[in-house]
CSV table of C-alpha atoms and ligand atoms in Angstrom, one decimal:
chain,number,residue,atom,x,y,z
A,315,MET,CA,0.0,0.0,0.0
A,316,LYS,CA,1.2,3.5,-0.8
A,317,HIS,CA,1.6,5.5,2.4
A,318,LEU,CA,-0.9,8.2,3.4
A,319,VAL,CA,-0.1,11.8,4.3
A,320,ALA,CA,-2.1,13.6,7.0
A,321,PRO,CA,-1.4,17.3,7.5
A,322,SER,CA,-2.0,18.3,11.1
A,323,VAL,CA,-4.3,21.3,11.3
A,324,LEU,CA,-2.8,22.4,14.6
A,325,ALA,CA,-0.1,24.1,12.5
A,326,ALA,CA,-2.6,25.8,10.2
A,327,ASP,CA,-3.4,29.5,10.2
A,328,PHE,CA,-6.4,29.7,12.5
A,329,SER,CA,-7.3,33.2,11.3
A,330,ASP,CA,-7.8,31.8,7.8
A,331,LEU,CA,-8.6,28.1,8.0
A,332,ARG,CA,-10.5,28.2,4.8
A,333,THR,CA,-7.4,29.0,2.8
A,334,ASP,CA,-5.4,26.2,4.4
A,335,PHE,CA,-8.2,23.7,4.2
A,336,ASN,CA,-8.6,24.5,0.5
A,337,MET,CA,-4.9,24.0,0.0
A,338,VAL,CA,-5.1,20.5,1.6
A,339,ASN,CA,-8.3,19.7,-0.4
A,340,ASP,CA,-6.5,20.5,-3.6
A,341,SER,CA,-3.3,18.6,-2.6
A,342,ARG,CA,-2.5,14.9,-2.7
A,343,ALA,CA,-3.0,14.7,1.1
A,344,ASP,CA,-5.1,11.8,2.2
A,345,TRP,CA,-6.5,12.9,5.6
A,346,PHE,CA,-6.8,15.9,7.9
A,347,HIS,CA,-5.1,15.1,11.2
A,348,VAL,CA,-7.1,16.9,14.0
A,349,ASP,CA,-5.5,17.2,17.4
A,350,ILE,CA,-7.7,17.5,20.5
A,351,MET,CA,-5.9,18.5,23.6
A,352,ASP,CA,-7.7,18.9,27.0
A,353,GLY,CA,-5.2,20.6,29.3
A,354,THR,CA,-5.2,17.5,31.6
A,355,PHE,CA,-3.8,14.6,29.7
A,356,VAL,CA,-1.5,17.0,27.9
A,357,PRO,CA,-0.5,20.5,29.1
A,358,ASN,CA,-2.0,22.3,26.1
A,359,ILE,CA,-5.6,23.0,25.1
A,360,SER,CA,-6.6,23.0,21.5
A,361,PHE,CA,-10.3,22.9,20.5
A,362,GLY,CA,-13.5,20.9,20.9
A,363,TRP,CA,-16.1,19.2,18.8
A,364,ASP,CA,-18.0,22.3,17.7
A,365,ILE,CA,-14.9,23.7,16.1
A,366,VAL,CA,-14.2,20.3,14.6
A,367,LYS,CA,-17.7,20.2,13.1
A,368,THR,CA,-17.1,23.7,11.6
A,369,MET,CA,-13.8,22.6,10.2
A,370,HIS,CA,-15.4,19.5,8.7
A,371,THR,CA,-17.7,21.7,6.6
A,372,LEU,CA,-14.5,23.1,4.9
A,373,ALA,CA,-12.9,19.7,4.3
A,374,LYS,CA,-13.1,17.3,1.4
A,375,LYS,CA,-11.0,14.6,3.0
A,376,PRO,CA,-11.5,12.3,6.0
A,377,PHE,CA,-10.8,13.5,9.5
A,378,ASP,CA,-8.3,11.6,11.6
A,379,VAL,CA,-9.1,12.8,15.2
A,380,HIS,CA,-6.3,12.3,17.7
A,381,MET,CA,-7.7,12.7,21.2
A,382,MET,CA,-5.1,13.7,23.7
A,383,VAL,CA,-7.8,13.7,26.4
A,384,ALA,CA,-8.2,12.1,29.8
A,385,GLN,CA,-11.2,9.7,29.9
A,386,PRO,CA,-11.8,10.1,26.2
A,387,GLU,CA,-14.8,7.7,26.3
A,388,ARG,CA,-16.8,10.7,27.5
A,389,TYR,CA,-16.5,12.4,24.1
A,390,ILE,CA,-16.2,9.7,21.4
A,391,GLU,CA,-19.8,10.1,20.1
A,392,LYS,CA,-19.4,13.9,20.0
A,393,PHE,CA,-16.3,13.7,17.7
A,394,ARG,CA,-18.0,11.1,15.6
A,395,GLU,CA,-21.0,13.4,15.1
A,396,ALA,CA,-18.5,16.2,14.3
A,397,GLY,CA,-17.2,14.2,11.4
A,398,ALA,CA,-14.4,12.0,12.6
A,399,GLU,CA,-13.6,8.9,10.4
A,400,VAL,CA,-10.8,7.7,12.5
A,401,ILE,CA,-10.9,8.3,16.3
A,402,THR,CA,-7.6,7.7,18.1
A,403,VAL,CA,-7.4,7.5,21.9
A,404,HIS,CA,-4.3,7.3,24.0
A,405,TYR,CA,-3.5,3.9,25.6
A,406,GLU,CA,-2.3,5.8,28.7
A,407,ALA,CA,-5.7,7.5,29.1
A,408,CYS,CA,-7.8,4.4,28.9
A,409,PRO,CA,-7.8,1.8,31.8
A,410,HIS,CA,-10.4,-0.2,29.8
A,411,ILE,CA,-8.9,0.2,26.3
A,412,HIS,CA,-10.7,-2.8,24.9
A,413,ARG,CA,-14.1,-1.4,25.9
A,414,THR,CA,-13.1,2.0,24.5
A,415,LEU,CA,-12.2,0.4,21.1
A,416,GLN,CA,-15.6,-1.3,21.1
A,417,GLN,CA,-17.2,2.1,21.8
A,418,ILE,CA,-15.4,3.7,18.9
A,419,HIS,CA,-16.3,0.9,16.5
A,420,ALA,CA,-20.0,1.1,17.6
A,421,THR,CA,-20.1,4.6,16.2
A,422,GLY,CA,-18.9,3.3,12.8
A,423,ALA,CA,-15.6,5.1,13.0
A,424,LYS,CA,-12.2,3.4,12.7
A,425,ALA,CA,-10.4,2.9,16.0
A,426,GLY,CA,-6.9,4.0,16.7
A,427,VAL,CA,-4.6,3.8,19.7
A,428,ALA,CA,-1.8,6.2,20.3
A,429,LEU,CA,1.3,5.4,22.3
A,430,ASN,CA,3.4,8.0,24.1
A,431,PRO,CA,7.2,7.8,23.6
A,432,GLY,CA,7.6,6.1,27.0
A,433,THR,CA,5.0,3.3,26.3
A,434,PRO,CA,6.3,0.1,24.6
A,435,VAL,CA,4.4,-1.3,21.6
A,436,SER,CA,4.2,-4.7,23.4
A,437,VAL,CA,1.2,-3.4,25.4
A,438,LEU,CA,-0.8,-3.8,22.2
A,439,GLU,CA,0.2,-7.3,21.4
A,440,ASP,CA,-3.2,-8.9,22.5
A,441,LEU,CA,-5.3,-6.1,21.0
A,442,LEU,CA,-4.0,-5.7,17.5
A,443,GLU,CA,-7.0,-7.6,16.0
A,444,ASP,CA,-9.3,-4.8,17.3
A,445,ILE,CA,-7.2,-1.8,16.3
A,446,ASP,CA,-7.4,-0.2,12.9
A,447,LEU,CA,-4.5,2.2,13.5
A,448,VAL,CA,-1.7,2.6,15.9
A,449,CYS,CA,-0.3,6.1,16.3
A,450,ILE,CA,3.4,6.0,17.4
A,451,MET,CA,4.1,9.4,19.0
A,452,SER,CA,7.5,10.5,18.0
A,453,VAL,CA,7.3,13.6,20.3
A,454,ASN,CA,5.7,13.9,23.7
A,455,PRO,CA,2.2,14.9,22.9
A,456,GLY,CA,0.9,18.4,23.5
A,457,PHE,CA,2.6,20.7,21.1
A,458,GLY,CA,3.4,21.0,17.4
A,459,GLY,CA,6.9,21.9,16.1
A,460,GLN,CA,8.9,19.5,18.4
A,461,LYS,CA,11.9,17.5,17.5
A,462,PHE,CA,11.5,13.9,16.3
A,463,ILE,CA,12.5,11.3,18.9
A,464,TYR,CA,14.6,8.8,17.1
A,465,GLN,CA,13.7,5.8,19.4
A,466,ALA,CA,10.3,5.9,17.6
A,467,LEU,CA,12.0,4.1,14.6
A,468,GLN,CA,12.7,1.0,16.6
A,469,LYS,CA,9.1,1.0,17.9
A,470,ILE,CA,7.8,1.2,14.4
A,471,ARG,CA,9.9,-1.7,13.4
A,472,LYS,CA,8.8,-3.8,16.4
A,473,LEU,CA,5.1,-3.0,15.7
A,474,LYS,CA,5.5,-3.8,12.0
A,475,ASP,CA,6.8,-7.2,13.0
A,476,MET,CA,3.9,-7.7,15.5
A,477,ILE,CA,1.4,-6.8,12.8
A,478,THR,CA,3.0,-9.1,10.2
A,479,ILE,CA,2.9,-12.0,12.7
A,480,LYS,CA,-0.7,-11.4,13.7
A,481,ASN,CA,-1.6,-10.8,10.0
A,482,THR,CA,-3.9,-7.8,10.8
A,483,ASN,CA,-4.6,-4.8,8.6
A,484,THR,CA,-3.6,-2.3,11.3
A,485,LEU,CA,-2.0,0.9,10.0
A,486,ILE,CA,1.0,2.4,11.6
A,487,GLU,CA,0.8,6.2,11.9
A,488,VAL,CA,3.7,8.3,13.0
A,489,ASP,CA,3.1,11.7,14.7
A,490,GLY,CA,5.4,14.4,15.7
A,491,GLY,CA,8.5,16.0,14.1
A,492,VAL,CA,7.9,14.2,10.8
A,493,GLY,CA,9.0,16.0,7.6
A,494,LEU,CA,11.1,15.7,4.5
A,495,GLN,CA,14.2,15.2,6.5
A,496,ASN,CA,13.1,11.9,8.1
A,497,ALA,CA,10.1,10.7,6.1
A,498,GLU,CA,12.1,8.1,4.2
A,499,GLU,CA,13.5,6.6,7.4
A,500,VAL,CA,10.1,6.5,9.0
A,501,LEU,CA,8.5,4.8,6.0
A,502,LYS,CA,11.4,2.3,5.7
A,503,ALA,CA,10.8,1.4,9.4
A,504,GLY,CA,7.2,0.5,8.4
A,505,ALA,CA,5.0,3.5,8.7
A,506,ASP,CA,1.8,3.7,6.7
A,507,VAL,CA,0.6,7.2,7.6
A,508,LEU,CA,2.8,10.3,8.0
A,509,VAL,CA,1.3,13.1,10.2
A,510,ALA,CA,3.1,16.4,9.4
A,511,GLY,CA,2.1,19.7,11.0
A,512,SER,CA,4.9,22.3,10.9
A,513,ALA,CA,6.7,20.6,8.0
A,514,VAL,CA,3.7,21.3,5.8
A,515,PHE,CA,2.1,24.5,7.0
A,516,LYS,CA,5.3,26.3,7.9
A,517,SER,CA,7.0,25.5,4.6
A,518,ASP,CA,7.2,28.0,1.8
A,519,ASP,CA,5.1,25.9,-0.5
A,520,PRO,CA,2.8,23.6,1.6
A,521,LYS,CA,1.1,21.9,-1.3
A,522,GLN,CA,4.5,21.1,-2.9
A,523,THR,CA,5.7,19.7,0.5
A,524,ILE,CA,2.7,17.4,0.7
A,525,GLU,CA,3.5,16.3,-2.9
A,526,ARG,CA,7.1,15.6,-1.9
A,527,LEU,CA,6.0,13.7,1.2
A,528,LYS,CA,3.7,11.6,-1.0
A,529,ASN,CA,6.4,10.9,-3.5
A,530,ILE,CA,9.0,9.5,-1.1
A,531,GLY,CA,9.0,5.7,-1.4
A,532,ARG,CA,10.1,3.2,1.2
A,533,GLU,CA,13.2,2.7,-0.9
A,534,GLY,CA,13.8,6.4,-1.0
A,535,ILE,CA,12.9,6.5,-4.7
A,536,TYR,CA,10.8,9.3,-5.9
A,537,VAL,CA,7.9,7.6,-7.7
B,723,LIG,C1,1.5,16.6,19.0
B,723,LIG,C2,0.4,16.4,18.0
B,723,LIG,C3,0.9,16.4,16.6
B,723,LIG,C4,1.4,17.7,16.1
B,723,LIG,C5,2.4,17.4,15.0
B,723,LIG,O1,1.0,16.5,20.2
B,723,LIG,O2,-0.3,15.2,18.2
B,723,LIG,O3,-0.1,15.9,15.7
B,723,LIG,O4,0.4,18.5,15.6
B,723,LIG,O5,3.0,18.6,14.7
B,723,LIG,P1,4.5,18.6,14.1
B,723,LIG,O6,4.4,17.9,12.8
B,723,LIG,O7,4.8,20.1,13.9
B,723,LIG,O8,5.4,18.0,15.0
B,724,LIG,ZN1,-1.6,14.3,16.6
């Protein structure tokens, strides 16, 4: 499968979202990555479901909603109603992760689990059959524009092996500090979805950056 690119709207221009959304709509990006931060699970606060609903009216591509939220099960239906196609919760925020995955699936959304840099991929070993996407955090969640943590690469490789052994269709998403400088390594390690915030929206030509991220192959060949 050719990898997907999901620009993170956290890095978009909030005074002119329409322009940035149109750019993504017209680009080769696959999804919008939408970061929800609650000021408790992570130190930062972003926005809630009403804003997501409004954003969704501007978007022509699926919403990949990343909930950096304590007790996310309180809000899953809200984000689904707001337009989320993929709903990702943090493993660290869910004492009953299996139940939370069932809750996400019951809404009709795809279910994702995100892992902080300090959480090993082995915790997901007995859950992979129930997970559509694993989001490997390559920064500590809470802020855009941070530096990629290189230990994420070995986690991607381990997870890829686990998925191959279990023979599931789970996608590996990588989130935080991803850009043209490391996309090839990240893909080579086994990633299927590249999230890129600053690398896209803070670049001189965001649409072209998306194009270049799409064109990087696992072998480093521009296809
Ligand atoms: C971090 C968020 C990321 C962030 C990525 O907590 O989950 O999605 O927006 O931004 P960059 O690509 O700038 O690191
Ligand atoms: Zn994110």
